[in-house]
Coordinates of C-alpha atoms and ligand atoms in Angstrom, one line a residue:
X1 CA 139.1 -85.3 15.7
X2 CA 141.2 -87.6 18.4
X3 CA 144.0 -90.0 17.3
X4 CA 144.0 -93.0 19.5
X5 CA 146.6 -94.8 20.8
X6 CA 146.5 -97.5 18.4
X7 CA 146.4 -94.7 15.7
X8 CA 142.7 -94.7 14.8
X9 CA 141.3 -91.0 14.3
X10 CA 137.9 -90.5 15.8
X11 CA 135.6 -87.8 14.3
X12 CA 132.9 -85.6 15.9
X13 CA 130.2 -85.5 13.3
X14 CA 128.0 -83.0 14.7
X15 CA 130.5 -80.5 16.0
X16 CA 128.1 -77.2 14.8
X17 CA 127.6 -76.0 18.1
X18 CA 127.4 -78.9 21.0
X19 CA 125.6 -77.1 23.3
X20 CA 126.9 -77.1 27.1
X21 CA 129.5 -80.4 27.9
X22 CA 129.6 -82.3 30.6
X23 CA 132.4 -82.9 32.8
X24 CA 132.7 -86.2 34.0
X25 CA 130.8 -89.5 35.2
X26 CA 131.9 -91.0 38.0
X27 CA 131.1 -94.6 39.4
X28 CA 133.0 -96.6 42.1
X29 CA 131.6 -100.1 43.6
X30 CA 132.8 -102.4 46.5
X31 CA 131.2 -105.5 45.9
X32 CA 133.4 -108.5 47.1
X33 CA 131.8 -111.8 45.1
X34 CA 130.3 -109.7 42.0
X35 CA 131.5 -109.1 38.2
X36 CA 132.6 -105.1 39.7
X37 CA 133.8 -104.3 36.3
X38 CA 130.6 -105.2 34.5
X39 CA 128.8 -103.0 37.3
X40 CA 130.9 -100.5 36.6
X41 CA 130.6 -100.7 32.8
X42 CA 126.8 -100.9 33.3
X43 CA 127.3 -97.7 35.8
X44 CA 129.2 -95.6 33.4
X45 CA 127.1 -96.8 30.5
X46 CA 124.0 -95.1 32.8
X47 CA 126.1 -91.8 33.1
X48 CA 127.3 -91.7 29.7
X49 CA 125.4 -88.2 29.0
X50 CA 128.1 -86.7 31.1
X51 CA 131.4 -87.5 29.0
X52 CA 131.9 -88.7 25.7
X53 CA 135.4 -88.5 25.2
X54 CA 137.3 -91.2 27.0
X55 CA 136.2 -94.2 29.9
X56 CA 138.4 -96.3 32.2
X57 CA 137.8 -98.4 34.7
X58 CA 140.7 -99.8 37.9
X59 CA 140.0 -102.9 39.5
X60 CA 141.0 -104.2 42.5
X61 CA 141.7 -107.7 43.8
X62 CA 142.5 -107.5 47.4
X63 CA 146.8 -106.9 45.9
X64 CA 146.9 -105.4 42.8
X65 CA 144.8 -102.7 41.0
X66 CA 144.6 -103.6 37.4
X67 CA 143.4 -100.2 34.9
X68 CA 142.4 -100.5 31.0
X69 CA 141.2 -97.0 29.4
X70 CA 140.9 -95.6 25.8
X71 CA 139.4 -92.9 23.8
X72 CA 135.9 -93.2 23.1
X73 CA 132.5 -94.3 24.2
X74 CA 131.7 -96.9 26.8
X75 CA 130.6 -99.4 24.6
X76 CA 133.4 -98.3 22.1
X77 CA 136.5 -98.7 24.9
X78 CA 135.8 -102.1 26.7
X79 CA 135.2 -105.7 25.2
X80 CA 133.9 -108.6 26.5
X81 CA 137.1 -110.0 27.7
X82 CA 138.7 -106.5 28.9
X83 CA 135.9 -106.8 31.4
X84 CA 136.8 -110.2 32.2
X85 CA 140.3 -109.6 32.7
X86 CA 139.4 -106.5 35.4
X87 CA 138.9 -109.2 38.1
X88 CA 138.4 -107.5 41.7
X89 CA 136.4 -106.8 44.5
X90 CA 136.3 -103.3 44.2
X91 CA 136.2 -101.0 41.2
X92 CA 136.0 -97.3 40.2
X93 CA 134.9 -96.0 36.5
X94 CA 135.2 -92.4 35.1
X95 CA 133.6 -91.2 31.4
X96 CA 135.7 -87.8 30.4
X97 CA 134.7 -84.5 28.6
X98 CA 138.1 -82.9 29.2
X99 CA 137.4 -79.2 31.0
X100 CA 141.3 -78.7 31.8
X101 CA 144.3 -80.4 30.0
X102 CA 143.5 -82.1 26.2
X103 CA 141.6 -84.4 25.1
X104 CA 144.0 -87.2 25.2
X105 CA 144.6 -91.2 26.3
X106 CA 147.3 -89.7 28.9
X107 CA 144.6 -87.6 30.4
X108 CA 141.4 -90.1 30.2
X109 CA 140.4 -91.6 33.7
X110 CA 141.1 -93.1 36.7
X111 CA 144.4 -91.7 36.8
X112 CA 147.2 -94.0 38.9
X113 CA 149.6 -93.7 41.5
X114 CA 151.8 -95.7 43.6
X115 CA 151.9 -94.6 47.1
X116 CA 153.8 -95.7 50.2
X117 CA 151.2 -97.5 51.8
X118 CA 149.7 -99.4 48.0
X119 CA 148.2 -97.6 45.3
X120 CA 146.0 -95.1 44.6
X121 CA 143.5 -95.0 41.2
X122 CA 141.3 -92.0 41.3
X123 CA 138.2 -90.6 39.5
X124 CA 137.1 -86.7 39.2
X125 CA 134.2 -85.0 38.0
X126 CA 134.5 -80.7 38.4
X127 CA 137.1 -78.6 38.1
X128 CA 139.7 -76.7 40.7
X129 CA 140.2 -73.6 40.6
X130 CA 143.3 -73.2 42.5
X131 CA 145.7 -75.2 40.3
X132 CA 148.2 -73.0 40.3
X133 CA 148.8 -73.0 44.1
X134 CA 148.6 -76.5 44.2
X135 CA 151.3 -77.3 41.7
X136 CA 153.8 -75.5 43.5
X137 CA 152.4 -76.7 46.5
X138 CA 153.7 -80.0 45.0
X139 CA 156.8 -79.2 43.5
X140 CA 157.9 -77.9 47.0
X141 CA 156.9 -81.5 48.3
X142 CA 159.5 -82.7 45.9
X143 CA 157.1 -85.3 44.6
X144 CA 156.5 -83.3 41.4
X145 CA 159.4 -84.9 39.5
X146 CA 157.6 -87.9 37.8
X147 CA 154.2 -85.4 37.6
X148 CA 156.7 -83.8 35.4
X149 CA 158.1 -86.4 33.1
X150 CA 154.4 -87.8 32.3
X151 CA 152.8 -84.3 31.9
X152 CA 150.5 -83.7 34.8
X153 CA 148.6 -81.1 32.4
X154 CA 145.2 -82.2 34.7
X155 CA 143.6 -80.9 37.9
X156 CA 142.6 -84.6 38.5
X157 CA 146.4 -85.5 37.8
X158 CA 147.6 -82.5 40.6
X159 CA 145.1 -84.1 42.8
X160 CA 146.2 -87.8 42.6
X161 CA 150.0 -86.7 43.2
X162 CA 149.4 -84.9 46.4
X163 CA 147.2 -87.1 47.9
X164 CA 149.5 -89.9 46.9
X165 CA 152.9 -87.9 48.2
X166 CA 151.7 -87.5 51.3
X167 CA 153.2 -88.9 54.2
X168 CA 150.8 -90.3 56.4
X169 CA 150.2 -93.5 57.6
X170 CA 147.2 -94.9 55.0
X171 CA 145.5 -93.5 52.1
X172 CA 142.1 -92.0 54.2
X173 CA 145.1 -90.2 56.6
X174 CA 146.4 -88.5 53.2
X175 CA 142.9 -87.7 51.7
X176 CA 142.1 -85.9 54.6
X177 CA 145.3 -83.8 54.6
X178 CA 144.9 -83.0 51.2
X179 CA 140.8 -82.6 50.5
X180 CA 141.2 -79.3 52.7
X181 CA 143.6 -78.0 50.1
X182 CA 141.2 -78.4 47.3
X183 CA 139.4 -75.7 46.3
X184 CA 136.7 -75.2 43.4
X185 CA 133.7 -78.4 42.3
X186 CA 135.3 -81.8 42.6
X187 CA 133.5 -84.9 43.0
X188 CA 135.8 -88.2 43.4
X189 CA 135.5 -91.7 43.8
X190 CA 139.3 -93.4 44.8
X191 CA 140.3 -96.4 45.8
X192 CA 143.5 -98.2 46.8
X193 CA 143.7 -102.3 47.1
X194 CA 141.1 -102.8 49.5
X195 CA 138.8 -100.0 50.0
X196 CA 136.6 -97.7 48.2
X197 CA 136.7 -93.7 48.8
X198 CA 134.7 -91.0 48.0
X199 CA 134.6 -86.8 48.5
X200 CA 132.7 -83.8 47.7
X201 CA 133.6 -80.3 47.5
X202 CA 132.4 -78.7 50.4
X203 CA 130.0 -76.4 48.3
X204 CA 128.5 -79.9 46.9
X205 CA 128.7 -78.5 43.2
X206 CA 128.6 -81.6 41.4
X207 CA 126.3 -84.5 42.2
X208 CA 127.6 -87.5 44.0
X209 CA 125.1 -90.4 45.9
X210 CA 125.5 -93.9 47.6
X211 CA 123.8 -97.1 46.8
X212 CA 123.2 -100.2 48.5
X213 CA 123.3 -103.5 46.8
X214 CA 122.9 -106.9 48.4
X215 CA 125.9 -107.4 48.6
X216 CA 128.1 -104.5 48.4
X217 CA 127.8 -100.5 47.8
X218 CA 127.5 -98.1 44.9
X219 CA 129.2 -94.4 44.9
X220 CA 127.7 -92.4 41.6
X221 CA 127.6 -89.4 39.6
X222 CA 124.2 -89.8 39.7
X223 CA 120.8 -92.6 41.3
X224 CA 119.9 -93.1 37.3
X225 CA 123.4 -95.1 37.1
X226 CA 122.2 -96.7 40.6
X227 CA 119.2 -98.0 39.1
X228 CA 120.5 -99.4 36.3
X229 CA 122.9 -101.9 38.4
X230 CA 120.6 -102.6 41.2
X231 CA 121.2 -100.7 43.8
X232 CA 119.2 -98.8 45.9
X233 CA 119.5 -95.3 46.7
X234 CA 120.8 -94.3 50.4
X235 CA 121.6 -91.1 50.5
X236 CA 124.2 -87.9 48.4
X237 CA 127.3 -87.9 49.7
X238 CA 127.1 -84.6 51.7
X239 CA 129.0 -81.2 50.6
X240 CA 132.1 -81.5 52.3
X241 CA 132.1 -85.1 53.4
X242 CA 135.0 -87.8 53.0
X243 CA 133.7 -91.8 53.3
X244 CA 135.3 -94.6 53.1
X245 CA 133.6 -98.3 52.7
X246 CA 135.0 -101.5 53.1
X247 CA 134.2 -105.2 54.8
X248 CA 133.2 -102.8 58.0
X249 CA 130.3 -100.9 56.4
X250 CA 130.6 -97.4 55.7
X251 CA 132.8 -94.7 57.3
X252 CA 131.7 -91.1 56.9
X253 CA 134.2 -88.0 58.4
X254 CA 133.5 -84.4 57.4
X255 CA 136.3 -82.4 56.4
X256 CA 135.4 -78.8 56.0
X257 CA 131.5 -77.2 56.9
X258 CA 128.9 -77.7 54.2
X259 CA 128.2 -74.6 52.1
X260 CA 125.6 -76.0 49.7
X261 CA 126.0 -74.8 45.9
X262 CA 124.4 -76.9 43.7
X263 CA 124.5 -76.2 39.9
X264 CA 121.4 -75.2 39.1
X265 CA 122.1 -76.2 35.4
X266 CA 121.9 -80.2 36.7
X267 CA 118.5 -79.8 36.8
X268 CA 118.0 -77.7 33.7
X269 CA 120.1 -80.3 31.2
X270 CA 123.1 -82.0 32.5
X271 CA 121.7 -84.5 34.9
X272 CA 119.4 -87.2 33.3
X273 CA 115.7 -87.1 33.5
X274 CA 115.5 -90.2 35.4
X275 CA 117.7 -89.3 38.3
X276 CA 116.9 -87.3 41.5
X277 CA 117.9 -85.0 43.6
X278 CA 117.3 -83.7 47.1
X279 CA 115.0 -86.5 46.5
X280 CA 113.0 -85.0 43.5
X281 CA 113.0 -86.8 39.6
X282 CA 114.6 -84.3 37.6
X283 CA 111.9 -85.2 34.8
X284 CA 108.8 -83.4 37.5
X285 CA 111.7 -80.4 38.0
X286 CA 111.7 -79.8 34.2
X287 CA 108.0 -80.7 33.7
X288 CA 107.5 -77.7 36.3
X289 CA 110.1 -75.2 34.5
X290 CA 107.5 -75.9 31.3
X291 CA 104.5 -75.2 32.9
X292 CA 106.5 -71.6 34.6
X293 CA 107.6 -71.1 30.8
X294 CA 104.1 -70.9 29.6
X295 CA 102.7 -68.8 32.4
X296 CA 105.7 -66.0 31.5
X297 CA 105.6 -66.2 28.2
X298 CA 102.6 -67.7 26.4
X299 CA 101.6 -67.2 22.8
X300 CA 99.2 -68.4 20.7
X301 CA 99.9 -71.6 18.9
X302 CA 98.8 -74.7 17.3
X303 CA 101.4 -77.6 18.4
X304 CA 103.9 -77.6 21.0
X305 CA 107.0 -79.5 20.3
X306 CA 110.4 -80.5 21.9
X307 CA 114.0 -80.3 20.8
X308 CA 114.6 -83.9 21.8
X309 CA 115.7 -85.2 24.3
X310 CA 116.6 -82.6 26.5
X311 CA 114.0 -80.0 25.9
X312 CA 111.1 -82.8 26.3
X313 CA 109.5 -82.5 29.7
X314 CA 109.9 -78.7 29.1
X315 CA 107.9 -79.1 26.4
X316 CA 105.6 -81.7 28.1
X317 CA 105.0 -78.9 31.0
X318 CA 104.7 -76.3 28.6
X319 CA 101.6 -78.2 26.7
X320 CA 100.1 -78.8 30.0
X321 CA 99.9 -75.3 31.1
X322 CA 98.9 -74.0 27.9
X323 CA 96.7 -76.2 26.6
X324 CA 98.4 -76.2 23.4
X325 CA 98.6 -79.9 22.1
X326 CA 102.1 -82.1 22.6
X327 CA 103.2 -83.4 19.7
X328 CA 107.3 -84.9 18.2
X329 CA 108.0 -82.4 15.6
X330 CA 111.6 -84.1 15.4
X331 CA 113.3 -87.5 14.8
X332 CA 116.2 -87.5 16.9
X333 CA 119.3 -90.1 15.6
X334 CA 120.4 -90.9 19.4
X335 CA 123.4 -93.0 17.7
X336 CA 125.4 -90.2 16.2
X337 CA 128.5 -89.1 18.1
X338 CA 132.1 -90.4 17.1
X339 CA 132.5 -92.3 14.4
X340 CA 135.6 -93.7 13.0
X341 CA 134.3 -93.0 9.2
X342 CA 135.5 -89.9 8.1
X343 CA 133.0 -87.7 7.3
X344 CA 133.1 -86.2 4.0
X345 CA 133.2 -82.3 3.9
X346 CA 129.4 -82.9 2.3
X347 CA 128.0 -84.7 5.3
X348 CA 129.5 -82.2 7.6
X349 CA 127.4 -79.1 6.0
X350 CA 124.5 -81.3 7.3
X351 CA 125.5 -80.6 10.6
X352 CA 122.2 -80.7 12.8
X353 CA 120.3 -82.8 10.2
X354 CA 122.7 -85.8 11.3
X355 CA 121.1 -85.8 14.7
X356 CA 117.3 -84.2 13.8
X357 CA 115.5 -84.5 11.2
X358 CA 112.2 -82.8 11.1
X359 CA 108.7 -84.3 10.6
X360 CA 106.5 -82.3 7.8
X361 CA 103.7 -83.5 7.8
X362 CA 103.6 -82.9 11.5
X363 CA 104.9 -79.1 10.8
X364 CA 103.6 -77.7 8.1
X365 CA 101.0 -75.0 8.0
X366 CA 101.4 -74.5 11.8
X367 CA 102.7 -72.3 14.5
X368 CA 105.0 -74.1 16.6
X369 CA 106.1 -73.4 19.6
X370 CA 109.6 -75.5 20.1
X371 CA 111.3 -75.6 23.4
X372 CA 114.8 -76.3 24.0
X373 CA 116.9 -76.6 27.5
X374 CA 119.1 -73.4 26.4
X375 CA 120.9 -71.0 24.2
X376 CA 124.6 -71.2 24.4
X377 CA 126.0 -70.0 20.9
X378 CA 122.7 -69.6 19.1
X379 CA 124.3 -71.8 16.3
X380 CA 121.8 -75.0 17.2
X381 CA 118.8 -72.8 17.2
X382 CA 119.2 -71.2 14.1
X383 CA 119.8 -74.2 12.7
X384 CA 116.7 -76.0 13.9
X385 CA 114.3 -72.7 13.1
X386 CA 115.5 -73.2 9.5
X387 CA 114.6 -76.5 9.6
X388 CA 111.0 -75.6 10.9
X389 CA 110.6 -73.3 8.1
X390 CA 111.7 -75.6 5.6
X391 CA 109.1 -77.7 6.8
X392 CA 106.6 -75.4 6.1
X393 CA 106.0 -74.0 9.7
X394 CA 103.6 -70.8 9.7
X395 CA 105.4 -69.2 12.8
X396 CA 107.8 -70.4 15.2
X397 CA 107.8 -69.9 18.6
X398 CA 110.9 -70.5 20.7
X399 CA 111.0 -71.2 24.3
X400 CA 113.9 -71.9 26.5
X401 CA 113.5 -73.5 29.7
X402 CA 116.7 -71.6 31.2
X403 CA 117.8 -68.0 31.7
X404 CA 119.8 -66.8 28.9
X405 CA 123.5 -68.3 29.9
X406 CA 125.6 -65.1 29.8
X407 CA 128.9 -66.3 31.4
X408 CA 131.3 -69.0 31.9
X409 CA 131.5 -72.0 34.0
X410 CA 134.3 -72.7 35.9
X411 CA 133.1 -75.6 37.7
X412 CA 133.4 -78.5 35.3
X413 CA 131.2 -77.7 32.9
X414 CA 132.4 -76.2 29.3
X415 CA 130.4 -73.5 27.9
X416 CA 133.4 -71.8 26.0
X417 CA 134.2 -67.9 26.8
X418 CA 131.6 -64.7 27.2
X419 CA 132.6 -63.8 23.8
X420 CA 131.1 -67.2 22.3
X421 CA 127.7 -67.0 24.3
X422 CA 125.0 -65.3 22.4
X423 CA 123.1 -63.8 25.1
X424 CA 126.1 -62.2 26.3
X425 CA 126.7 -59.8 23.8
X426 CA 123.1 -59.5 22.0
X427 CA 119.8 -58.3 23.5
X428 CA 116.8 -60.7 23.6
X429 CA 115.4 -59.0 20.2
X430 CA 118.9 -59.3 18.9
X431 CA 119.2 -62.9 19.6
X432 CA 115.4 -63.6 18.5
X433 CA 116.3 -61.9 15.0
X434 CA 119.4 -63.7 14.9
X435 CA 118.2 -67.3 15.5
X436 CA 115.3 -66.0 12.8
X437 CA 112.3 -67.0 15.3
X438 CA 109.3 -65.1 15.3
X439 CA 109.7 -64.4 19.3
X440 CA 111.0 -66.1 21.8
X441 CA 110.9 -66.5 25.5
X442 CA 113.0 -67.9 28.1
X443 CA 112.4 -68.6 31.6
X444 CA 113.0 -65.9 34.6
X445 CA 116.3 -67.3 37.1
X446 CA 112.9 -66.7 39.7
X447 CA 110.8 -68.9 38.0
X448 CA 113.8 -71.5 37.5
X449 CA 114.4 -71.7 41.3
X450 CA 111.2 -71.8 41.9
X451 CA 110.9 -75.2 39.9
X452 CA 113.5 -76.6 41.7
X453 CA 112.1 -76.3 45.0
X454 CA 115.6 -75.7 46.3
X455 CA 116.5 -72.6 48.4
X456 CA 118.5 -70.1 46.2
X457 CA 121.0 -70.0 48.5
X458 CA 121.9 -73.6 48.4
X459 CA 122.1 -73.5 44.3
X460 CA 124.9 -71.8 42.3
X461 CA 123.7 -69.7 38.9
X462 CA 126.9 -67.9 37.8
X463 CA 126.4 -68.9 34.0
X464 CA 122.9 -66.4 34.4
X465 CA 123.9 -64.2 37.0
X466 CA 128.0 -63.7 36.9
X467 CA 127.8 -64.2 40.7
X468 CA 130.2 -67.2 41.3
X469 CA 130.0 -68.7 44.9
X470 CA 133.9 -69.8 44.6
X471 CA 136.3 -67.4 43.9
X472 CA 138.2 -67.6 40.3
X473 CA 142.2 -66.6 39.9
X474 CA 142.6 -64.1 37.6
X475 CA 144.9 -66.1 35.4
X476 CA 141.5 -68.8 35.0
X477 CA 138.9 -66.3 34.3
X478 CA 141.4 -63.8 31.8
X479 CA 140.2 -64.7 27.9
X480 CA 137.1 -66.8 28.9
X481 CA 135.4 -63.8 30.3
X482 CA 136.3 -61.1 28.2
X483 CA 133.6 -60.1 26.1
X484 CA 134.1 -59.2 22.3
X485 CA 131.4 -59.0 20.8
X486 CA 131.6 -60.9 17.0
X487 CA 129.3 -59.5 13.4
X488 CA 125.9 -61.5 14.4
X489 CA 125.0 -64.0 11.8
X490 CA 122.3 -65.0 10.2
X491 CA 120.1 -61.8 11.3
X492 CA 116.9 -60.6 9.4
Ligands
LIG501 S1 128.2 -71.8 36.6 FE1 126.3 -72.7 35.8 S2 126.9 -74.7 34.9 FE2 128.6 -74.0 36.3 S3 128.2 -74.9 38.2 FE3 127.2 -72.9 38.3 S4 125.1 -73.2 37.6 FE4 126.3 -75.0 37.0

């Protein structure tokens, strides 16, 4: 529950177990002679899957950069005539699911800072892991003072003051004194009065792309959000590059060598279906993972069903390899999320029936198997095999179209501590009997990679494998990787 600014509580109402959060959406357009506001509402309305807590957008007209943000959804935070009033020629946009520093107005997106050349509005998606080093890094620069008073409790925040304290002679001069500094996933779109920015890490953790519109560029999160306002796709922004676009085109500098980690679990269920990368849909990726899902662990069956919407071209690719008929064995409620109607204690027990609500005369008397994206506490799937039951399923089959997620993220993506994930602390028996399924499968990290057609080498899996490409402080990684293991519930 959030209390907003103008003293409004907002409610989760399916808070049972919500799976792995996103970090961030990012947008950023230079468009002189468009509505860039509306673009970038239109752009973060695309990425919305990626952070649900907060949006913003800054605006810039050529002198003054003008910034409305609030608690909630996209369509929730900005009116009609908010937009209207963000005039500009160039804007950025952020969506929020806070992985360091609360869930708060103070630390929703783009953060703002005057500098001595103008001022800089900034946009993150990731998460540093050297935060410590950079704060005192800043409170030796003696620019920390006002970080201070405000409550810099954000990596983004960090960021935005050290670029902004430096003193060189424009903001691209600063960026690229400070970028090499950064260490961990960040992807950023920045602007100051008159031009837009963007960076990626150098290990190019979290997506980032450029569009092209007629009359202007795009910098996204991801090309769905491209599509959606017109633009068409260029090219990623490159692991470890620094650009800057104004009325002279696009620059591009490099700031450290590229050392490709892409997070695997993009492909797997962050990213949206209709976005690519490395120049493949994501939809085909997770089609593939089905069909490698059925050839490792097949089973005899009557109907194959999704959990929607993420486990559906899984499911899709699973039917195909099989030969096991598709069918929707759930009615998904896309519309729940916050709500500013408390929910009664009574509607909360209902928990996953708010959001799915199984069809019986599709389920009952059959096997099924149901395929979901992953497993993080087990709490969903348990939930949704109870439901199949109920329904009068004759044997439930679950697949997972992921390896079982074993440790943390530290790179912008919140899938709570080793203690809290199910497949670290159980065997695959033990989580099969705990989630009550009659077996269950999930993919090999081979047979993953393999669907993405991307070299290993180039992808990061720590949340399978425990093998982090970027180093994590020991004060980051103490409590979240520590593995106590809790009673198992719900076992038969
Ligand atoms: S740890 Fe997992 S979720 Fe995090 S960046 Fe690596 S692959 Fe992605």
């Amino acid at each position: 529950m959030t209390r907003r600014p103008d003293g409004r509580l907002t409610h989760e109402l399916f808070s049972e177990d919500k799976g792995p959060q996103d970090a961030c959406g990012i947008f950023g357009v230079w468009a002189p002679g468009e509505e860039v506001a509306k673009l970038t509402f239109y752009g973060l309305y695309a990425l919305q899957h990626r952070g649900q807590e907060s949006a913003g957008i800054a605006t810039s007209d050529g002198e003054r950069i003008l910034i409305y943000k609030d608690m909630g959804l996209v369509s929730q935070v900005f009116t009609e005539s908010d937009l209207v009033s963000l005039k500009g020629e160039l804007a950025i946009g952020h969506c929020r699911y806070s992985t360091t520093g609360s869930s708060t107005w103070v630390n929703a997106q783009p953060t703002l800072r005057p500098t001595k050349y103008g001022t800089l509005a900034l946009a993150h998606n990731g998460n540093l892991t050297n935060t410590g080093d950079l704060a005192e890094l800043l409170q030796r620069q003696t620019i920390f003072a006002s970080g201070k008073e405000r409550g810099a409790t954000t990596d983004t925040e960090l960021m935005t003051a050290l670029i902004a304290g430096q003193d060189e002679k424009n903001l691209e001069a600063s960026a690229m004194a400070v970028l090499p500094l950064l260490e961990g996933a960040f992807s950023l779109v920045f602007m100051d009065e008159n031009t837009l920015y963007a960076a990626r890490d150098r290990h190019g953790v979290r997506p980032l792309v450029v569009g092209k519109l007629e009359r202007g560029w795009v910098v996204a999160s991801e090309t769905a959000a491209l599509d959606i306002v017109g633009a068409s796709f260029v090219r990623e922004v490159e692991p470890g590059e620094f650009i800057a676009i104004d009325e002279n085109g696009i620059r591009s500098q490099r700031w450290s060598t590229p050392d490709p980690k892409g997070c695997l679990f993009e492909y797997v269920y962050l990213a949206r279906p209709d976005t690519s990368i490395a120049g493949r849909g994501i939809h085909a990726t997770r089609v593939a993972i089905g069909v490698q899902l059925a050839k490792e662990h097949p089973v005899v069956a009557d109907l194959v069903i999704p959990v929607p919407e993420s486990g559906t071209p899984a499911a899709i690719g699973y039917s195909q390899a099989s030969g096991i008929p598709y069918g929707a064995g759930f009615v998904k409620n896309s519309y729940v999320g916050r709500t500013f109607i408390q929910p009664s204690q009574t509607i909360r027990q209902l928990g996953i029936r708010l959001k799915l609500n199984p069809l019986r005369e599709i389920i009952e008397g059959k096997r099924i198997v149901v395929v979901d994206d992953s497993i993080v506490r087990g709490n969903t799937q348990r939930a949704i095999v109870r439901m199949l039951r109920e329904a009068g399923a004759r044997e439930i089959h679950v697949r997972i179209s992921s390896p079982p997620v074993k440790w943390p993220c530290f790179y912008g993506i919140d899938f709570a501590s080793r203690a809290e994930l199910i497949a670290s602390g159980l065997e695959l028996e033990e989580v099969r009997r705990s989630i009550g399924a009659d077996s269950l499968g999930y993919v090999s990290l081979e047979g993953l990679i393999q669907a993405t057609q991307i070299a290993e080498s180039n992808l990061c899996h720590a949340c399978f494998t425990g093998t982090y490409p970027i180093s994590i402080p020991a004060d980051m990684s103490e409590g979240k990787m520590r593995l106590e293991i809790t009673p198992v519930q719900g076992a038969n």
